[in-house]
Coordinates of C-alpha atoms (C1' of nucleotides) in Angstrom, one line a residue:
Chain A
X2 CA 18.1 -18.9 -73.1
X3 CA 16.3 -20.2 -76.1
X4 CA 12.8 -20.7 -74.8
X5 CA 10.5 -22.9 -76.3
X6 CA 7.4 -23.1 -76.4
X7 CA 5.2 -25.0 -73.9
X8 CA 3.6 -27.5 -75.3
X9 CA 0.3 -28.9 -73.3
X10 CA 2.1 -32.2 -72.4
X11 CA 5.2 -30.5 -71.5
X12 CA 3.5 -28.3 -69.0
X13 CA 1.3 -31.3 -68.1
X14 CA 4.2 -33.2 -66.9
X15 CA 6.1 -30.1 -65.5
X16 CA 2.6 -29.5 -63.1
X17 CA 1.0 -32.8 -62.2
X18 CA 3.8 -35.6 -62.2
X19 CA 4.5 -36.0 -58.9
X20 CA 4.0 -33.0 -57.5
X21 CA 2.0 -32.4 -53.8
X22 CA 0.8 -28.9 -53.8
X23 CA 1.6 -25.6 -56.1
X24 CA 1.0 -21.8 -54.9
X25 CA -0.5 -20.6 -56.7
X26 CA -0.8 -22.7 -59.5
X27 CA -3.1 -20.8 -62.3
X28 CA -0.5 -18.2 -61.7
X29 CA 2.5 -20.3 -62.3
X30 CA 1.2 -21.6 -65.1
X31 CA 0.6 -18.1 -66.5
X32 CA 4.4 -17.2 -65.7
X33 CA 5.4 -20.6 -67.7
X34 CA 3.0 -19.6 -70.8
X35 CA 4.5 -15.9 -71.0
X36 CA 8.2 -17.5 -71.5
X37 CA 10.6 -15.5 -69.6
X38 CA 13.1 -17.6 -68.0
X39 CA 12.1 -17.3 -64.9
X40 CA 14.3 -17.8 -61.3
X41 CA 13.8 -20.7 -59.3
X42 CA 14.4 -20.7 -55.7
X43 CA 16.1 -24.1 -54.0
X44 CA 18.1 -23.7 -50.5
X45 CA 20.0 -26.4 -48.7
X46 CA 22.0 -25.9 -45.6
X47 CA 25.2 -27.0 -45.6
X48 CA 25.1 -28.8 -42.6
X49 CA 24.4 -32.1 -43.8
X50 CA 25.8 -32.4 -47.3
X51 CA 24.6 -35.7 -48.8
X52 CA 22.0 -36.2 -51.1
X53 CA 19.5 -38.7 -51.2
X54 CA 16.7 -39.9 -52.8
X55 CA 14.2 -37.2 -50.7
X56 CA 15.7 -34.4 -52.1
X57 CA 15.9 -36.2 -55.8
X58 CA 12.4 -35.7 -56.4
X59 CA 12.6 -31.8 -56.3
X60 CA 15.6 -31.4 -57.9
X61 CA 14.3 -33.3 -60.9
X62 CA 11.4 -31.0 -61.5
X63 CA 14.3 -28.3 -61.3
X64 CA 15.9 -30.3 -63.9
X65 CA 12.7 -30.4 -65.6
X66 CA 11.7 -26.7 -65.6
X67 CA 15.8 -25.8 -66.0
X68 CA 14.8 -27.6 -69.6
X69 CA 12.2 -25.2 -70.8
X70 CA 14.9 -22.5 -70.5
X71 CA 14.5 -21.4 -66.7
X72 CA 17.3 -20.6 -64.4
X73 CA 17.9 -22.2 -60.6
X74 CA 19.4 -20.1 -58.1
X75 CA 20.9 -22.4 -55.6
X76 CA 21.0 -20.5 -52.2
X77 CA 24.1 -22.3 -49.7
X78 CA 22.6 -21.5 -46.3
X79 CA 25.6 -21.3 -44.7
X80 CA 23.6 -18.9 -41.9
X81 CA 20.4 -21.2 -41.4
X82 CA 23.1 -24.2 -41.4
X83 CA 23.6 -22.4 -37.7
X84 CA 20.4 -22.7 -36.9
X85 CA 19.7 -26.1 -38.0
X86 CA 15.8 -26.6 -39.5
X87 CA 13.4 -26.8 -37.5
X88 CA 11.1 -29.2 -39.0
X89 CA 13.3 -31.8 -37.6
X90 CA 13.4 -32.5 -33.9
X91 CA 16.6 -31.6 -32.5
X92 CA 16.7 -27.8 -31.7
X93 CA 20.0 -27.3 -31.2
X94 CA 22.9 -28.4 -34.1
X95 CA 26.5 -27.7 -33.2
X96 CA 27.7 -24.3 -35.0
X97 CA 30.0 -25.3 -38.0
X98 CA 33.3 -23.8 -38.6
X99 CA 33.1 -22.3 -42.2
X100 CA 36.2 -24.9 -42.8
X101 CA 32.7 -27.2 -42.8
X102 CA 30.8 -25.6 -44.2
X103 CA 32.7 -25.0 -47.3
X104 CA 33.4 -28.4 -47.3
X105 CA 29.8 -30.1 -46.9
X106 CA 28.7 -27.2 -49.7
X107 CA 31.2 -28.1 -52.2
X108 CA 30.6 -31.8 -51.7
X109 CA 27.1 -30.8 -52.2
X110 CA 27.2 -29.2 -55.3
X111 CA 29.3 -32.3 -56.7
X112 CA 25.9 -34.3 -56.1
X113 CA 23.5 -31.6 -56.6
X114 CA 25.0 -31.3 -60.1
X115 CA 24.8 -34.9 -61.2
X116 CA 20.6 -34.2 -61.5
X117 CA 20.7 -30.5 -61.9
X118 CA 21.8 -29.0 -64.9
X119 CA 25.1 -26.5 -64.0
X120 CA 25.1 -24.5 -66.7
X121 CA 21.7 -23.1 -65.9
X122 CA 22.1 -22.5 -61.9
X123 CA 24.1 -19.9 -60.0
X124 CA 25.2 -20.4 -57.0
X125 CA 25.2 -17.7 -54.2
X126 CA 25.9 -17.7 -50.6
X127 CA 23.4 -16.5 -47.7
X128 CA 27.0 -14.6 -46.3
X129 CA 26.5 -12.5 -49.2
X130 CA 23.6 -10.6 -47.9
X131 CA 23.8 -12.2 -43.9
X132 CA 27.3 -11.1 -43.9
X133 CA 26.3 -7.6 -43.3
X134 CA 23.4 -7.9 -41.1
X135 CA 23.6 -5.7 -38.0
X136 CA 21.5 -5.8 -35.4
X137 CA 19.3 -3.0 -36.6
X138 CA 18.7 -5.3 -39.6
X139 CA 17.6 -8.1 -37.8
X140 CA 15.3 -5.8 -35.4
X141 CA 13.7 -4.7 -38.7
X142 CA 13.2 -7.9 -40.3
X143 CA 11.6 -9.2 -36.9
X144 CA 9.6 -6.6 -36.0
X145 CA 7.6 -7.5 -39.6
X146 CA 6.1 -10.4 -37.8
X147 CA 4.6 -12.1 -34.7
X148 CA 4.4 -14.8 -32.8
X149 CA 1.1 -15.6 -33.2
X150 CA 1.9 -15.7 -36.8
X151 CA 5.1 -18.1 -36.6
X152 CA 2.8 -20.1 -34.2
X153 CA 0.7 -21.0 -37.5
X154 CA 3.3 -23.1 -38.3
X155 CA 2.0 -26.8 -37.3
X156 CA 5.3 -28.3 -35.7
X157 CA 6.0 -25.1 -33.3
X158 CA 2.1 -25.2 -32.3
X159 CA 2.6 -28.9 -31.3
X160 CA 5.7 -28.3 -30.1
X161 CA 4.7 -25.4 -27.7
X162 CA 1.3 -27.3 -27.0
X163 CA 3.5 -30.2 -25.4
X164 CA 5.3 -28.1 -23.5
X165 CA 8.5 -29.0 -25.8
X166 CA 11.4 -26.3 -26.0
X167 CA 11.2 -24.1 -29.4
X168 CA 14.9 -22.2 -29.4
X169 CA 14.3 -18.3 -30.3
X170 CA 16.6 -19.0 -33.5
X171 CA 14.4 -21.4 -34.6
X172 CA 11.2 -18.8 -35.0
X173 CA 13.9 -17.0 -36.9
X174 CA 14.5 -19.6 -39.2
X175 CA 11.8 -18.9 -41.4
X176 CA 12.6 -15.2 -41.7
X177 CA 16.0 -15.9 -42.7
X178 CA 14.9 -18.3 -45.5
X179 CA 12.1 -15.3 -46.3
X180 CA 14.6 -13.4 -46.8
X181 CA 16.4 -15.1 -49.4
X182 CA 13.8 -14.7 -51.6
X183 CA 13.6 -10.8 -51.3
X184 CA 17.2 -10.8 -52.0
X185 CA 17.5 -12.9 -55.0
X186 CA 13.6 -11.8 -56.2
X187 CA 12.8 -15.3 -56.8
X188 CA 10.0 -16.2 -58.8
X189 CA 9.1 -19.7 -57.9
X190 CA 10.5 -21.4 -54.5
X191 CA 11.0 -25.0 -54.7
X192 CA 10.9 -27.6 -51.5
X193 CA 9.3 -30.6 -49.6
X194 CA 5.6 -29.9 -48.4
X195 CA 7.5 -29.5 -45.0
X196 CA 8.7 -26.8 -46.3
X197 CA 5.1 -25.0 -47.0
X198 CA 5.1 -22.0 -44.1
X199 CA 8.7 -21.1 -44.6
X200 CA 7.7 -20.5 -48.5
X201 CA 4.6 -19.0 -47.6
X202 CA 6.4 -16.3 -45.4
X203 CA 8.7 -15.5 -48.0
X204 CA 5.6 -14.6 -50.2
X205 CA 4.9 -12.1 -47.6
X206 CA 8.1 -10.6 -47.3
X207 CA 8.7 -9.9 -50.7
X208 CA 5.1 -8.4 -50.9
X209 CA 6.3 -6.5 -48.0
X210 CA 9.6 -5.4 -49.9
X211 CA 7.1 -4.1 -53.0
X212 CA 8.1 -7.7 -55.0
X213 CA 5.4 -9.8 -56.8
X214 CA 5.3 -12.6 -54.7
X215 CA 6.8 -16.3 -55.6
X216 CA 4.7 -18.8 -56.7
X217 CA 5.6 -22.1 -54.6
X218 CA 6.4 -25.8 -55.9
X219 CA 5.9 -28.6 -53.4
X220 CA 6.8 -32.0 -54.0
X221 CA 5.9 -34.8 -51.5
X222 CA 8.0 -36.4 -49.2
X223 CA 9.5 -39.7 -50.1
X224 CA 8.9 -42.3 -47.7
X225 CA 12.4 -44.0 -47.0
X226 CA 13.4 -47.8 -47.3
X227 CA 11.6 -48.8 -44.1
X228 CA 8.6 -47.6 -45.8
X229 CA 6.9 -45.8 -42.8
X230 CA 8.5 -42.4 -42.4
X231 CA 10.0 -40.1 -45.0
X232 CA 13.7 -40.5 -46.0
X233 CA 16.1 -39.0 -44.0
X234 CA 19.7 -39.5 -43.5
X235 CA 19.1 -39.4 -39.5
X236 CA 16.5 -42.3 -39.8
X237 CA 19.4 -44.1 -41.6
X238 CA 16.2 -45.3 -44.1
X239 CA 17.8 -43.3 -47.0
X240 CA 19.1 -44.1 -50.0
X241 CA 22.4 -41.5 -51.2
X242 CA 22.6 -40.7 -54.5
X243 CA 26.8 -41.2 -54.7
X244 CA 26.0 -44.8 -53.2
X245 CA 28.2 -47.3 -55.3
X246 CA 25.1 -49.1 -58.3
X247 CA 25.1 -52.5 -55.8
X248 CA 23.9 -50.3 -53.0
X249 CA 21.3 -48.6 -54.7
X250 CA 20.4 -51.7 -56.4
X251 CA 20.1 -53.7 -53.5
X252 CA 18.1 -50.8 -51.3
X253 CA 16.0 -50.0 -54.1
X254 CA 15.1 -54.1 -53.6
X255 CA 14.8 -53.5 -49.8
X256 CA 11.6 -51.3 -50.2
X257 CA 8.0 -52.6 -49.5
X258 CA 6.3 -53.6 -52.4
X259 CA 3.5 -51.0 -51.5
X260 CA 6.2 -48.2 -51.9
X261 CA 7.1 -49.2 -55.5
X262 CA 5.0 -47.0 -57.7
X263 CA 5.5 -43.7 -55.8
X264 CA 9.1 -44.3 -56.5
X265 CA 8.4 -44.9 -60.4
X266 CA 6.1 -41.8 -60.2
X267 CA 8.8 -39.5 -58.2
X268 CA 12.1 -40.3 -59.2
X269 CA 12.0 -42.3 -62.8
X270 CA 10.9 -41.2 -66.6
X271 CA 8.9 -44.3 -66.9
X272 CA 6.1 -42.7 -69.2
X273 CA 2.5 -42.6 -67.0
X274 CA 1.1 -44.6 -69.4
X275 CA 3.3 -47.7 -68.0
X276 CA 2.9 -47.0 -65.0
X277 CA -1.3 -47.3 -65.2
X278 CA -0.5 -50.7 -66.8
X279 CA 2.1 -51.5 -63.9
X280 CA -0.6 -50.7 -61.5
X281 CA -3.4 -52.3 -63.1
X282 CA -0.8 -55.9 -63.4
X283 CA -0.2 -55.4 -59.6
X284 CA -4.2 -55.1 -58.5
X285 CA -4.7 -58.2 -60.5
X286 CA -1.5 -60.0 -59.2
X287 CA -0.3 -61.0 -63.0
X288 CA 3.1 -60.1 -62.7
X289 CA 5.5 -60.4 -59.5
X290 CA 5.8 -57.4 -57.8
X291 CA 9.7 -58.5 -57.6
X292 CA 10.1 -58.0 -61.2
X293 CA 8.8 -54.6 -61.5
X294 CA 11.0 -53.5 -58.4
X295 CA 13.8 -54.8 -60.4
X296 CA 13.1 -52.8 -63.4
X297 CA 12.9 -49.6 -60.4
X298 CA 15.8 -50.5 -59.3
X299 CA 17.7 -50.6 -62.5
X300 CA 16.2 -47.2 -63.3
X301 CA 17.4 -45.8 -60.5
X302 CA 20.9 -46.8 -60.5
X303 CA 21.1 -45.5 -64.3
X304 CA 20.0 -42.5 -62.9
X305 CA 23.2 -41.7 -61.2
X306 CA 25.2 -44.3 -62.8
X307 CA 25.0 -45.9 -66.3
X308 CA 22.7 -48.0 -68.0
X309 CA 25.6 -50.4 -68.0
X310 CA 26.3 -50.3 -64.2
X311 CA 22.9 -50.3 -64.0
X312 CA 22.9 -53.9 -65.9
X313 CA 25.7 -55.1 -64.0
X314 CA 24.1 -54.5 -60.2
X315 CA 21.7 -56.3 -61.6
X316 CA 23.4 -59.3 -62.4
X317 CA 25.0 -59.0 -59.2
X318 CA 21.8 -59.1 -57.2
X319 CA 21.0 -62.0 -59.0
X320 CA 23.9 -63.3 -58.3
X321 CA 24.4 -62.7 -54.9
X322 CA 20.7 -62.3 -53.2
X323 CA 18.8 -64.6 -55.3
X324 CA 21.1 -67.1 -56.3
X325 CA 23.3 -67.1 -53.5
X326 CA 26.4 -67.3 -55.4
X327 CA 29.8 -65.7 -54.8
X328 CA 29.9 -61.9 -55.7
X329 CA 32.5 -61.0 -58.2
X330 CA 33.4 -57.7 -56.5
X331 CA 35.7 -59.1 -54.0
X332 CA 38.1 -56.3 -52.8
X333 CA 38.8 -57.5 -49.8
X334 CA 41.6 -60.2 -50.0
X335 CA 43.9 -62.0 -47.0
X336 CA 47.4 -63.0 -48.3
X337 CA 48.6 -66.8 -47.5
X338 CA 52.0 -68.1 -47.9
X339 CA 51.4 -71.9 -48.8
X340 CA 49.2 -73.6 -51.7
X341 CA 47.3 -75.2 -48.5
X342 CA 46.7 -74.0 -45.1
X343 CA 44.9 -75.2 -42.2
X344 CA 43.8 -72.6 -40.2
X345 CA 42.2 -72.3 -36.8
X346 CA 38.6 -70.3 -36.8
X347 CA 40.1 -67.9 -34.7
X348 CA 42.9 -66.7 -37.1
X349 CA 39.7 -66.3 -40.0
X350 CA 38.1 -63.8 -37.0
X351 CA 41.4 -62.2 -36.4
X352 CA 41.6 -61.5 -40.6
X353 CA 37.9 -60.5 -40.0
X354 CA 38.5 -57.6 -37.4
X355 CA 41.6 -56.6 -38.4
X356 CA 40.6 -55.8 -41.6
X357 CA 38.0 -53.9 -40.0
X358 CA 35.4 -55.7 -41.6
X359 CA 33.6 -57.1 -38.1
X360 CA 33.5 -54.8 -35.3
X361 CA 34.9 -57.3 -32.9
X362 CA 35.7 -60.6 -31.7
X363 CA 33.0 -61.4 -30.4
X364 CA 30.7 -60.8 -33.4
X365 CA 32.8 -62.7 -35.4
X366 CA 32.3 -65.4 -33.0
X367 CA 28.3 -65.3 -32.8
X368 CA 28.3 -64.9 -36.6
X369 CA 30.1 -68.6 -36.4
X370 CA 27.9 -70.2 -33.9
X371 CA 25.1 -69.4 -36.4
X372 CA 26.7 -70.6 -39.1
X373 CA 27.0 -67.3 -41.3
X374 CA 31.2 -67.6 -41.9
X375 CA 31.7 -70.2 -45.1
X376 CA 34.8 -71.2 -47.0
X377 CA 33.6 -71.4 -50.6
X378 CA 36.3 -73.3 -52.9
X379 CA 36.9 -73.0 -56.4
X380 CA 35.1 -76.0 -57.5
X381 CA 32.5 -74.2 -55.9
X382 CA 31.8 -76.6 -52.7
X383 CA 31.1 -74.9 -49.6
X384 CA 32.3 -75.7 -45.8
X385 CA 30.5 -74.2 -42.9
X386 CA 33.2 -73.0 -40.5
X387 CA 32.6 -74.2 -37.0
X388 CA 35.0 -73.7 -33.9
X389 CA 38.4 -75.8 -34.9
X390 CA 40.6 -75.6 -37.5
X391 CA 39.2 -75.4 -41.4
X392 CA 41.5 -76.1 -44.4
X393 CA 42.2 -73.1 -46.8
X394 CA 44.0 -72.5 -49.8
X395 CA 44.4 -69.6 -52.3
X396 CA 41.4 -69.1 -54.3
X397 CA 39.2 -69.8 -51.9
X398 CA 36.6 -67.2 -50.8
X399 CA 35.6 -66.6 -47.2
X400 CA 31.6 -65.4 -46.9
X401 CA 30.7 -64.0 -43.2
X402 CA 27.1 -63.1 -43.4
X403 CA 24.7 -62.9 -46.9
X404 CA 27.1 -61.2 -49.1
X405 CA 30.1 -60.2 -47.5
X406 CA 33.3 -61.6 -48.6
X407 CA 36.8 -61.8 -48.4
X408 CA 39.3 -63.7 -51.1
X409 CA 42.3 -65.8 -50.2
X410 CA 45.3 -65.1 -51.9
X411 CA 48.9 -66.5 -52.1
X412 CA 51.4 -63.9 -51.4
X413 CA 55.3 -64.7 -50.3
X414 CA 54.8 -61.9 -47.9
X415 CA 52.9 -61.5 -45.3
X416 CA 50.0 -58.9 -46.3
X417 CA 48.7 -56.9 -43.2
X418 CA 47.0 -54.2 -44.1
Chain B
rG17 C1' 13.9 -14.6 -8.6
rG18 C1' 10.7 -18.9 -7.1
rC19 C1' 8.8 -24.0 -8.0
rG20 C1' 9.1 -28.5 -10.5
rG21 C1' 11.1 -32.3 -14.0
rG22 C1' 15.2 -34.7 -16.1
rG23 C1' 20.4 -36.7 -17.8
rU24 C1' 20.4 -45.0 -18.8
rG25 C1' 23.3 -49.1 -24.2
rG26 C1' 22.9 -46.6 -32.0
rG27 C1' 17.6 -44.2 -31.0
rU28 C1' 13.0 -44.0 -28.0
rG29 C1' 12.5 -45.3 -23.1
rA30 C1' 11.7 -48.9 -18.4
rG31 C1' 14.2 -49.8 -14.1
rU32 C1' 14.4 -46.6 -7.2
rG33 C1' 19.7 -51.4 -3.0
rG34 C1' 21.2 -57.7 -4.7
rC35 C1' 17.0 -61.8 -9.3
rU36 C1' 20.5 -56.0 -13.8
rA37 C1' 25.2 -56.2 -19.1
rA38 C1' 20.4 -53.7 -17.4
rU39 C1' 12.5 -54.7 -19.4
rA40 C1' 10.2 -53.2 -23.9
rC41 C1' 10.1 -51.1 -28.7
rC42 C1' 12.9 -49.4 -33.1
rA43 C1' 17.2 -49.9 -35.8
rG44 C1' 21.2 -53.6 -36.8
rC45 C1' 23.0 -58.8 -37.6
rA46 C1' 22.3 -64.1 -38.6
rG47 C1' 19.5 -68.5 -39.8
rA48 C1' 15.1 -70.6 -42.0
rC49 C1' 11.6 -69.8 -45.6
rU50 C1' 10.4 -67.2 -50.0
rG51 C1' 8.3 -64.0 -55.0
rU52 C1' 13.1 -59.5 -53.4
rA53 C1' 18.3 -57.1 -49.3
rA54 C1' 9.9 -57.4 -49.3
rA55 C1' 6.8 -60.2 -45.8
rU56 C1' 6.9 -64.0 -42.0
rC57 C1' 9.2 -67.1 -38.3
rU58 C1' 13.5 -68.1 -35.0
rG59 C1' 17.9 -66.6 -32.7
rC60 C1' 21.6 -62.9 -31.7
rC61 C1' 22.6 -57.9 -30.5
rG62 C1' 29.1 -54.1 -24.5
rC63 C1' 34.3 -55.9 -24.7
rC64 C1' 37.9 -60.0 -23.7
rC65 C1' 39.1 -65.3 -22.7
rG66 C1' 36.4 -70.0 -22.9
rA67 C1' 33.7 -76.2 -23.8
rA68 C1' 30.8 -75.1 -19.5
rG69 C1' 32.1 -70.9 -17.2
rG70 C1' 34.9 -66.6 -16.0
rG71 C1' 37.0 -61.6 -16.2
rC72 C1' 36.5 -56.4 -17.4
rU73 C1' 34.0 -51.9 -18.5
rA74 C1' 29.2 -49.3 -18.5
rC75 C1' 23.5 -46.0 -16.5
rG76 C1' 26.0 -37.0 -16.7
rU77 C1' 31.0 -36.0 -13.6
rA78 C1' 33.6 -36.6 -8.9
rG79 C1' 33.5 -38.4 -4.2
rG80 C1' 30.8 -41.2 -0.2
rU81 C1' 27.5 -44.9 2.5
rU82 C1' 27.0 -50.4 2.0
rC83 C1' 29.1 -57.2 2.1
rG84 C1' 26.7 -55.2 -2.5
rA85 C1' 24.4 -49.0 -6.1
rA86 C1' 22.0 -47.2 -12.5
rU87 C1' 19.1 -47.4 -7.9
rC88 C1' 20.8 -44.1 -1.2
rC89 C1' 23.9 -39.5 0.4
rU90 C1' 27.1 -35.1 -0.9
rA91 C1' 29.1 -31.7 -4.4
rC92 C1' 29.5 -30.3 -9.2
rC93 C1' 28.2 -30.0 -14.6
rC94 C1' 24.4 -30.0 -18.2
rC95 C1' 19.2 -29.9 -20.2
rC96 C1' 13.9 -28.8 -19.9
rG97 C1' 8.9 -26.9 -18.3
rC98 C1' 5.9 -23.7 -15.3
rC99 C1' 5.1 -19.2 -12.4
rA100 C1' 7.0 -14.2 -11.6

RNA sequence: GGCGGGGUGGGUGAGUGGCUAAUACCAGCAGACUGUAAAUCUGCCGCCCGAAGGGCUACGUAGGUUCGAAUCCUACCCCCGCCA
């Protein structure tokens, strides 16, 4: 409601800080300067309801803009869910009961919520307009385009260059997501670069429909923790926003150094100013690129956390990774009877895998013969366990692998379970 | 309607009768090292028993040929491209 007004750094900020590409952007800027809330276009289909780190980066500038007074309209595309995008590979996605789909959309407005401001978005459902479609409609809203046209769009070229299948419902994709924007006259459409023709096409339908056309907002892809291709869940390179602080923490560790400063620049506050002087440290190798990932890290798990989680996966990392000391989250806990057992190696692979914690047996196994599974005592002394029999008592912590562990307990009964 | 290609372990994808639990790459795991869960190096990477070794299950499905099949035959199911 109450706009303010724009000041240069503001709008600075709002249109340069890690964004890839804005259409068109002297007009956008004009829309900002005349101060009328305006409506800001983000989609997600419901098919895939977890949130990462990929999608952070434009939900933040909706957080951003959602700050000078403007309003998100958050479109649940439970009818392009169906058809499943086709920037990815796969063509065909399994259809979704609307069980699911209601399911994977609440879920995702939990998480969209923690970065976007609710009190400023409404939420609206593609049924609401899809719901009615006949086939008359969809005839109409075809017959407004060609092939040729939906060709334009890099991936199907490739795709039908390589002789690759393109499913019919994919060329319809784009319309359907056109549509949206006619229907809830949006002003500005937010979304990856990938996300470029479908925007573009939705300029040209609402031009088609008599509406001044959106202005578009792309923001680059993040590259995911493997550091060659951009997050995805499928890739399994992604880090999710409602990831316990130790996971992020750790992840956030996991990526290349060379990958650090888009993620300050993308998904953190750190002012621009720092982050000239981070760069300028890391060209002339005066500070340890580890230290500045750690200060990433810790702004990124305060991001969806707290400051003080944020402090404590910190001291856990240390703790654990660089240190190699016991973690003290241990949840995980095996119930003996007596103040001091011996036990052979294959009852500790038995607690292992029926605790689910090792897939089977015979991983337990190789992770012995390499000499990953540890008793750690209380005094703090360590014994590698090796095939035979290894002496335990409560209090004792058993590590399989870097930072996996399982605490021994006393317990009159046995614990299963 | 016609012609052709294909379905292999989490993924990509080799393999055309025994040397194949199945090349390679990616992912994953472990160890070493380190400036990090980075990088690098080494090893592991179906399940079950085991000291070595052995057993079981697996290459779309179901049968068949064979001492022996992912590999040959038959039927079926599914996917894709091209031409009309």
């Amino acid at each position: 409601m109450g706009n303010r007004e724009l000041s240069a750094s503001e709008q600075q900020r709002l249109l340069r800080r890690g964004v890839a590409e804005i259409i068109v952007e002297e007009e956008l800027a004009r829309l900002l300067e005349a101060g009328r809330p305006l409506r800001l276009k983000q989609g997600f289909d419901p098919s895939c309801p977890d949130i990462h780190l990929g999608h952070v980066v434009g939900l933040r500038k909706l957080r951003q803009f959602q700050e000078l007074g403007h309003q998100v309209i958050l479109i649940v595309g439970d009818w392009t869910a169906q058809i499943g995008d086709p920037s990815g590979e796969s063509a065909t996605r399994p259809m979704l009961s609307p069980e699911e789909v209601r399911t994977n959309a609440e879920t995702y407005l939990k998480q969209f919520f923690k970065v976007v401001d609710r009190d400023k978005t409404k939420v609206v459902w593609q049924s609401e307009w899809f719901g009615k479609f006949d086939l008359s409609d969809v005839i109409s809203l075809t017959s407004k385009f060609t092939v040729a046209q939906m060709l334009a769009r890099e991936d199907f070229a490739k795709r039908h260059a390589a002789g690759r299948p393109i499913a019919l419902t994919e060329l319809l994709y784009p319309l359907l997501q056109a549509y949206d924007s006619v229907m809830i006259k949006a002003d500005v459409e937010f979304g990856g670069t990938d996300q470029k023709f479908n925007c573009l096409v939705g300029r040209e339908l609402q031009q088609m429909a008599g509406q001044p056309p959106q202005q578009v907002f792309l923001v680059p892809l993040l590259l995911g923790t493997d550091g060659s291709q951009k997050m995805s869940k499928s890739l399994g390179n992604y880090i999710a926003i409602d990831e316990p602080p130790n996971e992020i923490y750790g992840k956030v560790m996991s990526i290349p150094d060379d990958l650090m400063m888009d993620y300050f620049e993308l998904l953190t506050d750190v002012p621009d100013e720092e982050l000239k002087q981070f760069r300028g440290e890391l060209a002339a190798q005066s500070v340890n690129p580890m230290e500045l990932k750690k200060r990433l890290a810790w702004e990124i798990v305060a991001l969806f956390h707290t400051a003080a989680a944020a402090k404590e996966a910190e001291a856990e990392f240390e703790r654990v990774v660089q240190k190699r000391e016991v973690s003290v989250h241990i949840s995980e806990t095996v119930g003996i009877r007596d103040s001091v057992s011996v036990v052979q190696y294959r009852e500790i692979a038995n607690w292992l895998v029926s605790r689910q914690l090792v897939k089977s047996i015979s991983e337990v196994k190789r992770l012995i013969a390499q000499g990953a599974v540890q008793i750690i005592h209380e005094d703090g002394s360590r014994h590698v366990v090796s095939e035979g029999s290894v002496q335990i008592r409560p209090g004792d912590v058993v590590q399989y692998g870097k930072r996996r562990f399982v605490r021994i307990i006393n317990t009159d009964k046995e614990t299963e379970a």
